[in-house]
Amino acid sequence: MVQTPEDMQARFNIDVRIRSEVIRLDAANKKVLVRSQSRGTYEESYDALILSPGAKALRPNIPGIDSERILTLRNIPDTDAIKGLVDQKGVQSAIIIGGGFVGVEMAENLREQGLNVTLVEAAPHILAPFDTDMVVLAEKKLVAHGIRLILNDGVKSFQDLENQVEVTLASNRKLQGDLIILAIGVIPDTGFLKESGLELGPKGHLIVNEHMATNLPHVYAAGDAVEVLDYITKTKTAIPLAGPANKQGRIAADNIAGLNSTYKGTQGTSIIKIFELTAASTGANERTLQRANLPYHVIHIHPVSHASYYPNAYPMTLKLIFGADGRIFGAQGIGRDGVDKRIDVISTVIRLGGTVEDLTELELAYAPPFSSAKDPVNMAGYVAQNVLTGQAHMLVWDDLNKIDEEYTFVDVRTKIEFAKGHVEGAINIPVDDLRQRIQELDPGKLIVVYCEVGLRGYFAERILTQKGYRVLNLTGGYTTYSVQGFDPNQALDDYKKDFNPYPCCADEDIIDPDTQRIKHQ
């Protein structure tokens, strides 16, 4: 699609041999054994060798998995095979096994083709790089488009029927589909190297140093088949992404050519389109930090993509994870517009060793069609800065049940917002009435406040703190709370009814339930 062997020869004098497979490495004699369609089997010598075999789709030993209607997706021929089946007369349904990036993208594309689509994920949620409090927005979007989503249930077996495949899940639930897409992950394609003397990781990944050199002389490796350093936790991991693979290839070539180039690790910056939404992340999520025993803070904000008074401003959710010293560990964003550039900016700050303080100081391009005078990245920095300086005391919703003392739960939104929906047990004192009604609160008790997105909760906290109260503000407000506990099985039955992942952003803002666009009053 991009290049041909003839073009590579003409421009770069590179001998490209397609339909040729290396089946053995003899590092002692600096040779490889090649099996070729046109030349047969032969040996080729080298001065330096770069291994970039990539990864292949995982096909575990599940009964019935060899059915012709169970396909995987790795390359263009795989795409052609899937499209060939979809184009057949009578193909109306597809079951996607696996909720990673490939699985979600396949679910979207097959749904756009008019198929009835079911996505099955063995883990509690799809898209592993995202934390639970963020990924539910993506799950709601899939369900809103009519995709049947089954979570926390793996596959036990497959069985061919006359024109379909029956899938039996671990729960013994049975599904039938005309087409099955297996997207449960990848493994490094390094089986041909097991007897080569190369050092391999526990899952078969090639072990390399910062110069992309293996343990064998003059042998380098790059791409999805190598084990890399996690840039945040400094632990060994595998992150199969195209951007890091390209950088690793350049670094390997540099070192072969005598240039001292080093690879400093992978952040895992990634992005995916989910119908109208964009979901992107960079750095570590909460699960990764917990495994690495790294303490952290979390804040959520719900800004809009550009100035709200300019047409087509869309809401987004941004999550920032950072340490007590201000170091940024990671960020996640989901929204209809502008998510990509915010995550890219935060990713850059992480790579340059920046802190939340640096986020507040970034001078980013502003005009009403593109951003706000305080960009969402700046806002995330300000909120995090308030946490670190003690100007704000945040609490995530999951930790609400961990408070080990009696507290008063206060909803500081308007009466109208409170009537539309609120957290059980909360009393309603609008922030603008708080000074006049402060006597209703016991100064001896902890006060837990929340609003719609967190901003009015911050105002309430400042008012009460100055009056001597102890206050916690729930980060992300009711907007973050309202998507937690989402049940995709229940939602599929009424996905067309009032779907809106962002109930509202402020009193003066109304979101069109069809376009998800803020209409400023």
XYZ file of N, CA and C in Angstrom, residues 252-433:
546
model
N 17.850 1.758 16.601
C 18.656 0.591 16.236
C 19.561 0.925 15.052
N 18.996 1.585 14.028
C 19.798 1.951 12.850
C 20.902 2.929 13.217
N 20.594 3.889 14.084
C 21.610 4.843 14.532
C 22.810 4.117 15.137
N 22.536 3.172 16.015
C 23.619 2.483 16.713
C 24.420 1.585 15.782
N 23.765 0.977 14.810
C 24.501 0.201 13.808
C 25.430 1.109 13.009
N 24.957 2.342 12.761
C 25.745 3.301 11.976
C 26.777 4.050 12.814
N 26.887 3.699 14.096
C 27.904 4.326 14.936
C 27.441 5.544 15.696
N 26.151 5.852 15.648
C 25.610 6.982 16.408
C 25.086 6.472 17.748
N 25.403 7.185 18.801
C 25.027 6.738 20.148
C 23.617 7.224 20.479
N 22.610 6.422 20.080
C 21.209 6.787 20.270
C 20.597 5.873 21.319
N 19.735 6.406 22.195
C 19.131 5.583 23.240
C 17.618 5.740 23.247
N 16.947 4.664 23.662
C 15.489 4.672 23.814
C 15.187 4.772 25.302
N 14.396 5.770 25.678
C 14.199 6.083 27.092
C 12.910 5.511 27.673
N 12.179 4.752 26.894
C 10.977 4.125 27.434
C 9.719 4.518 26.681
N 8.634 3.805 26.970
C 7.358 4.001 26.294
C 6.318 4.501 27.289
N 5.601 5.564 26.917
C 4.541 6.118 27.759
C 3.194 5.440 27.519
N 3.041 4.830 26.362
C 1.765 4.210 26.043
C 0.703 5.188 25.587
N 1.118 6.304 24.988
C 0.142 7.281 24.500
C -0.667 6.674 23.357
N -1.992 6.680 23.486
C -2.833 6.018 22.488
C -4.158 6.753 22.347
N -4.843 6.475 21.244
C -6.097 7.170 20.956
C -6.989 6.260 20.121
N -8.289 6.426 20.275
C -9.250 5.614 19.528
C -10.496 6.430 19.256
N -11.078 6.217 18.084
C -12.370 6.802 17.735
C -13.461 5.797 18.075
N -14.485 6.250 18.787
C -15.625 5.405 19.131
C -16.873 6.152 18.682
N -17.276 5.926 17.446
C -18.357 6.673 16.821
C -18.035 8.174 16.927
N -18.877 8.980 17.585
C -18.609 10.417 17.631
C -17.570 10.796 18.676
N -17.216 9.882 19.548
C -16.294 10.198 20.638
C -14.841 9.915 20.272
N -13.950 10.637 20.921
C -12.516 10.344 20.905
C -12.108 9.986 22.324
N -11.355 8.902 22.469
C -10.824 8.516 23.774
C -9.308 8.401 23.639
N -8.576 9.075 24.527
C -7.110 9.075 24.443
C -6.520 9.001 25.841
N -5.325 8.437 25.922
C -4.652 8.334 27.218
C -3.151 8.413 27.020
N -2.459 8.756 28.097
C -0.994 8.755 28.095
C -0.509 8.423 29.495
N 0.650 7.790 29.586
C 1.223 7.469 30.883
C 0.511 6.323 31.584
N 0.618 6.299 32.892
C 0.092 5.188 33.697
C -1.339 5.461 34.134
N -2.137 4.392 34.223
C -3.450 4.509 34.840
C -3.345 4.112 36.312
N -4.472 4.142 37.014
C -4.438 3.879 38.451
C -3.993 2.453 38.762
N -4.468 1.484 37.977
C -4.096 0.085 38.245
C -2.590 -0.107 38.140
N -1.977 0.515 37.132
C -0.528 0.388 36.947
C 0.220 0.984 38.131
N -0.215 2.134 38.597
C 0.449 2.793 39.727
C 0.269 1.998 41.013
N -0.893 1.384 41.171
C -1.113 0.560 42.369
C -0.206 -0.661 42.363
N -0.033 -1.281 41.176
C 0.884 -2.430 41.090
C 2.317 -2.015 41.384
N 2.676 -0.800 41.002
C 4.043 -0.303 41.214
C 4.216 0.335 42.588
N 3.152 0.333 43.399
C 3.191 0.927 44.739
C 3.607 2.393 44.710
N 3.097 3.123 43.729
C 3.359 4.557 43.623
C 2.129 5.328 44.094
N 2.205 6.076 45.202
C 1.049 6.859 45.660
C 0.750 8.003 44.687
N -0.517 8.390 44.593
C -0.896 9.381 43.592
C -2.162 10.115 44.011
N -2.423 11.240 43.328
C -3.674 11.994 43.447
C -4.412 11.922 42.110
N -5.726 12.103 42.161
C -6.561 12.095 40.961
C -7.477 13.308 40.968
N -7.600 13.969 39.820
C -8.636 14.998 39.655
C -9.348 14.780 38.320
N -10.620 15.143 38.281
C -11.418 15.111 37.058
C -11.923 16.519 36.767
N -11.916 16.900 35.509
C -12.567 18.139 35.103
C -13.426 17.854 33.875
N -14.405 18.720 33.640
C -15.326 18.554 32.514
C -15.413 19.862 31.725
N -14.322 20.249 31.068
C -14.349 21.486 30.281
C -15.024 21.254 28.930
N -15.115 22.310 28.127
C -15.615 22.178 26.765
C -14.461 22.391 25.792
N -14.673 21.950 24.557
C -13.579 21.903 23.584
C -13.065 23.283 23.200
N -13.941 24.281 23.214
C -13.515 25.664 22.995
C -14.514 26.576 23.691
N -14.350 27.878 23.543
C -15.214 28.828 24.251
C -16.682 28.451 24.064
N -17.423 28.350 25.177
C -18.779 27.796 25.121
C -19.749 28.685 24.351
N -19.443 29.983 24.229
C -20.347 30.872 23.492
C -20.135 30.792 21.983
N -19.065 30.111 21.552
C -18.826 29.930 20.118
C -19.481 28.625 19.688
N -20.093 28.581 18.481
C -20.832 27.372 18.073
C -20.000 26.100 18.108
N -20.701 25.003 18.323
C -20.121 23.657 18.292
C -19.079 23.418 19.378
N -19.335 23.933 20.553
C -18.491 23.603 21.705
C -19.015 22.314 22.325
N -18.146 21.331 22.485
C -18.555 20.027 23.000
C -17.878 19.751 24.340
N -18.573 19.080 25.247
C -17.971 18.751 26.540
C -16.967 17.613 26.420
N -16.028 17.598 27.324
C -15.086 16.482 27.422
C -14.840 16.190 28.895
N -14.322 15.030 29.156
C -13.895 14.660 30.506
C -12.396 14.433 30.474
N -11.678 15.105 31.354
C -10.232 14.925 31.478
C -9.910 14.435 32.884
N -9.071 13.431 32.950
C -8.598 12.904 34.231
C -7.086 13.060 34.290
N -6.590 13.626 35.378
C -5.147 13.805 35.564
C -4.719 13.041 36.803
N -3.639 12.266 36.675
C -3.093 11.482 37.780
C -1.679 11.991 38.047
N -1.375 12.334 39.289
C -0.092 12.984 39.592
C 0.361 12.640 41.003
N 1.659 12.837 41.245
C 2.239 12.517 42.539
C 2.270 13.697 43.480
N 2.664 13.436 44.724
C 2.710 14.485 45.746
C 3.734 15.566 45.417
N 4.724 15.225 44.579
C 5.730 16.208 44.172
C 5.321 16.956 42.905
N 4.124 16.701 42.408
C 3.647 17.376 41.207
C 3.967 16.656 39.920
N 4.738 15.574 40.002
C 5.063 14.824 38.790
C 3.796 14.230 38.187
N 3.645 14.352 36.874
C 2.463 13.842 36.190
C 2.692 12.380 35.840
N 1.816 11.515 36.316
C 1.915 10.089 36.032
C 1.128 9.686 34.786
N 0.002 10.351 34.561
C -0.812 9.962 33.419
C -2.019 10.860 33.254
N -2.673 10.722 32.112
C -3.891 11.485 31.832
C -4.772 10.688 30.885
N -6.072 10.884 31.013
C -7.050 10.241 30.143
C -8.104 11.265 29.760
N -8.572 11.190 28.531
C -9.583 12.126 28.071
C -10.584 11.456 27.159
N -11.853 11.836 27.300
C -12.905 11.333 26.429
C -13.849 12.489 26.098
N -14.148 12.641 24.820
C -15.061 13.694 24.401
C -15.218 13.683 22.893
N -16.015 14.621 22.410
C -16.325 14.631 20.985
C -15.298 15.413 20.178
N -14.656 16.416 20.774
C -13.738 17.265 20.017
C -12.650 17.788 20.945
N -11.427 17.886 20.434
C -10.345 18.530 21.170
C -9.619 17.667 22.172
N -10.021 16.389 22.302
C -9.362 15.506 23.271
C -7.946 15.196 22.844
N -7.740 14.986 21.538
C -6.422 14.561 21.047
C -5.345 15.570 21.382
N -5.618 16.853 21.146
C -4.546 17.833 21.370
C -4.269 18.035 22.862
N -5.293 17.843 23.719
C -5.034 18.004 25.158
C -4.159 16.865 25.680
N -4.451 15.642 25.257
C -3.629 14.513 25.690
C -2.222 14.623 25.100
N -2.104 15.086 23.858
C -0.777 15.272 23.253
C 0.052 16.288 24.033
N -0.590 17.367 24.464
C 0.134 18.384 25.233
C 0.615 17.801 26.558
N -0.269 17.101 27.271
C 0.115 16.518 28.556
C 1.184 15.446 28.360
N 1.067 14.669 27.281
C 2.090 13.662 26.975
C 3.453 14.305 26.789
N 3.478 15.446 26.119
C 4.742 16.160 25.902
C 5.333 16.641 27.214
N 4.490 17.170 28.082
C 4.973 17.641 29.385
C 5.549 16.479 30.191
N 4.876 15.324 30.152
C 5.397 14.137 30.847
C 6.771 13.762 30.310
N 6.906 13.737 28.986
C 8.169 13.324 28.357
C 9.300 14.273 28.717
N 8.993 15.533 28.927
C 10.015 16.529 29.262
C 10.213 16.684 30.771
N 9.614 15.763 31.540
C 9.821 15.783 32.984
C 9.057 16.872 33.697
N 7.988 17.360 33.102
C 7.241 18.470 33.677
C 6.334 18.050 34.821
N 5.756 19.057 35.472
C 4.873 18.849 36.622
C 3.543 19.555 36.378
N 2.624 19.406 37.339
C 1.341 20.105 37.217
C 1.540 21.617 37.203
N 2.578 22.069 37.848
C 2.897 23.503 37.816
C 3.163 23.951 36.383
N 3.835 23.112 35.617
C 4.113 23.453 34.217
C 2.827 23.511 33.397
N 1.852 22.674 33.727
C 0.575 22.730 33.006
C -0.080 24.089 33.174
N 0.030 24.678 34.369
C -0.590 25.982 34.592
C 0.111 27.080 33.810
N 1.379 26.884 33.501
C 2.174 27.938 32.863
C 2.228 27.823 31.346
N 1.717 26.741 30.777
C 1.770 26.571 29.330
C 0.982 27.673 28.626
N 1.603 28.253 27.615
C 0.932 29.274 26.805
C 0.482 28.606 25.509
N -0.785 28.283 25.451
C -1.338 27.518 24.338
C -2.182 28.423 23.445
N -2.286 28.053 22.171
C -2.986 28.882 21.189
C -4.454 29.058 21.574
N -4.905 30.322 21.583
C -6.288 30.601 21.955
C -6.964 31.546 20.975
N -8.108 31.122 20.521
C -9.131 31.958 19.912
C -10.428 31.198 20.149
N -11.557 31.867 20.269
C -12.810 31.171 20.639
C -13.145 29.927 19.832
N -12.836 29.851 18.513
C -13.169 28.600 17.796
C -12.297 27.411 18.185
N -11.174 27.659 18.887
C -10.192 26.597 19.108
C -10.019 26.200 20.572
N -10.205 27.125 21.487
C -9.955 26.821 22.886
C -10.611 27.888 23.748
N -10.223 27.918 25.012
C -10.628 28.972 25.934
C -9.370 29.670 26.423
N -9.534 30.853 26.988
C -8.361 31.593 27.466
C -7.583 30.774 28.486
N -8.321 30.040 29.316
C -7.690 29.014 30.156
C -7.996 27.685 29.477
N -7.015 27.143 28.782
C -7.204 25.876 28.079
C -7.522 24.773 29.085
N -8.254 23.736 28.677
C -8.490 22.597 29.575
C -7.220 22.030 30.205
N -6.113 22.079 29.477
C -4.845 21.616 30.063
C -4.439 22.517 31.216
N -4.565 23.845 31.030
C -4.282 24.776 32.124
C -5.206 24.511 33.307
N -6.489 24.294 33.023
C -7.468 24.066 34.090
C -7.121 22.826 34.898
N -6.719 21.757 34.196
C -6.309 20.540 34.911
C -5.129 20.844 35.824
N -4.203 21.642 35.326
C -3.055 22.035 36.137
C -3.451 22.852 37.348
N -4.391 23.793 37.176
C -4.839 24.634 38.290
C -5.498 23.793 39.381
N -6.357 22.867 38.984
C -7.047 22.034 39.966
C -6.037 21.163 40.720
N -5.094 20.563 39.976
C -4.068 19.743 40.621
C -3.191 20.585 41.545
N -2.876 21.791 41.088
C -2.063 22.705 41.910
C -2.785 23.042 43.218
N -4.104 23.254 43.143
C -4.879 23.542 44.352
C -4.827 22.375 45.336
N -4.833 21.159 44.802
C -4.745 19.983 45.673
C -3.397 19.950 46.386
N -2.320 20.172 45.631
C -0.974 20.062 46.203
C -0.652 21.185 47.180
N -1.265 22.342 46.985
C -1.002 23.478 47.889
C -1.984 23.541 49.055
N -2.911 22.591 49.114
C -3.866 22.561 50.215
C -5.027 23.513 50.058
N -5.176 24.108 48.885
C -6.313 25.002 48.644
C -7.583 24.225 48.303
N -7.423 22.963 47.951
C -8.563 22.109 47.651
C -8.298 20.719 48.222
N -9.333 20.117 48.746
C -9.226 18.771 49.315
C -10.195 17.882 48.556
N -9.653 17.101 47.639
C -10.467 16.310 46.721
C -10.703 14.900 47.262
N -11.830 14.356 46.834
C -12.169 12.978 47.145
C -12.740 12.363 45.878
N -12.266 11.170 45.523
C -12.868 10.472 44.378
C -14.087 9.714 44.868
N -15.049 9.513 43.972
C -16.321 8.912 44.367
C -16.142 7.522 44.963
N -15.205 6.746 44.447
C -15.008 5.380 44.949
C -14.565 5.359 46.414
N -13.980 6.468 46.882
C -13.478 6.513 48.255
C -14.499 7.067 49.247
N -15.708 7.346 48.775
C -16.723 7.923 49.651
C -17.046 6.988 50.814
N -17.073 5.676 50.519
C -17.420 4.714 51.584
C -16.242 4.410 52.505
N -15.091 5.041 52.253
C -13.927 4.810 53.109
C -13.800 5.852 54.216
N -14.686 6.847 54.210
C -14.650 7.862 55.271
C -15.080 7.193 56.580
N -14.223 7.258 57.583
C -14.467 6.517 58.824
C -14.989 7.410 59.952
N -15.714 8.475 59.583
C -16.329 9.338 60.593
C -17.659 9.848 60.059
N -18.474 10.340 60.934
C -19.771 10.870 60.521
C -19.571 12.155 59.718
N -20.319 12.289 58.630
C -20.176 13.479 57.792
C -21.520 13.926 57.265
N -21.567 15.186 56.818
C -22.759 15.742 56.188
C -22.509 15.848 54.699
N -23.434 15.293 53.916
C -23.292 15.230 52.459
C -24.127 16.366 51.852
N -23.463 17.296 51.157
C -24.141 18.504 50.676
C -24.021 18.627 49.163
N -25.169 18.729 48.502
C -25.255 18.997 47.063
C -25.418 20.500 46.908
N -24.432 21.172 46.282
C -24.452 22.639 46.206
C -24.958 23.141 44.855
N -25.640 22.280 44.099
C -26.234 22.701 42.836
C -27.569 23.413 43.104
N -28.202 23.849 42.044
C -29.490 24.514 42.179
C -30.583 23.517 42.540
N -31.742 24.038 42.975
C -32.864 23.171 43.316
C -33.334 22.369 42.098
N -33.307 22.997 40.927
C -33.750 22.317 39.714
C -32.829 21.139 39.391
N -31.523 21.375 39.464
C -30.560 20.291 39.207
C -30.733 19.163 40.218
N -30.906 19.541 41.474
C -31.066 18.544 42.538
C -32.305 17.693 42.291
N -33.398 18.335 41.843
C -34.649 17.615 41.599
C -34.526 16.641 40.440
N -33.672 16.949 39.468
C -33.493 16.073 38.304
C -32.744 14.795 38.659
N -31.965 14.840 39.714
C -31.189 13.671 40.116
C -30.104 14.065 41.091
N -29.951 13.267 42.136
C -28.930 13.580 43.125
C -28.480 12.293 43.818
N -27.446 12.411 44.613
C -26.927 11.264 45.347
C -27.761 11.065 46.602
N -28.135 9.809 46.835
C -28.955 9.501 47.999
C -28.258 9.934 49.286
N -29.007 10.597 50.160
C -28.468 11.019 51.444
C -27.950 12.440 51.463
N -27.869 13.080 50.290
C -27.351 14.453 50.232
C -28.452 15.448 50.538
N -28.089 16.547 51.228
C -29.002 17.671 51.400
C -28.637 18.735 50.383
N -29.591 19.549 50.005
C -29.375 20.529 48.948
C -29.273 21.935 49.524
N -28.080 22.506 49.448
C -27.876 23.919 49.782
C -27.112 24.533 48.612
N -27.772 25.242 47.696
C -27.071 25.843 46.550
C -25.926 26.727 47.014
N -24.844 26.712 46.267
C -23.647 27.435 46.680
C -23.924 28.917 46.906
N -24.835 29.492 46.126
C -25.120 30.915 46.277
C -25.935 31.209 47.538
N -26.509 30.168 48.149
C -27.255 30.343 49.400
C -26.441 29.926 50.617
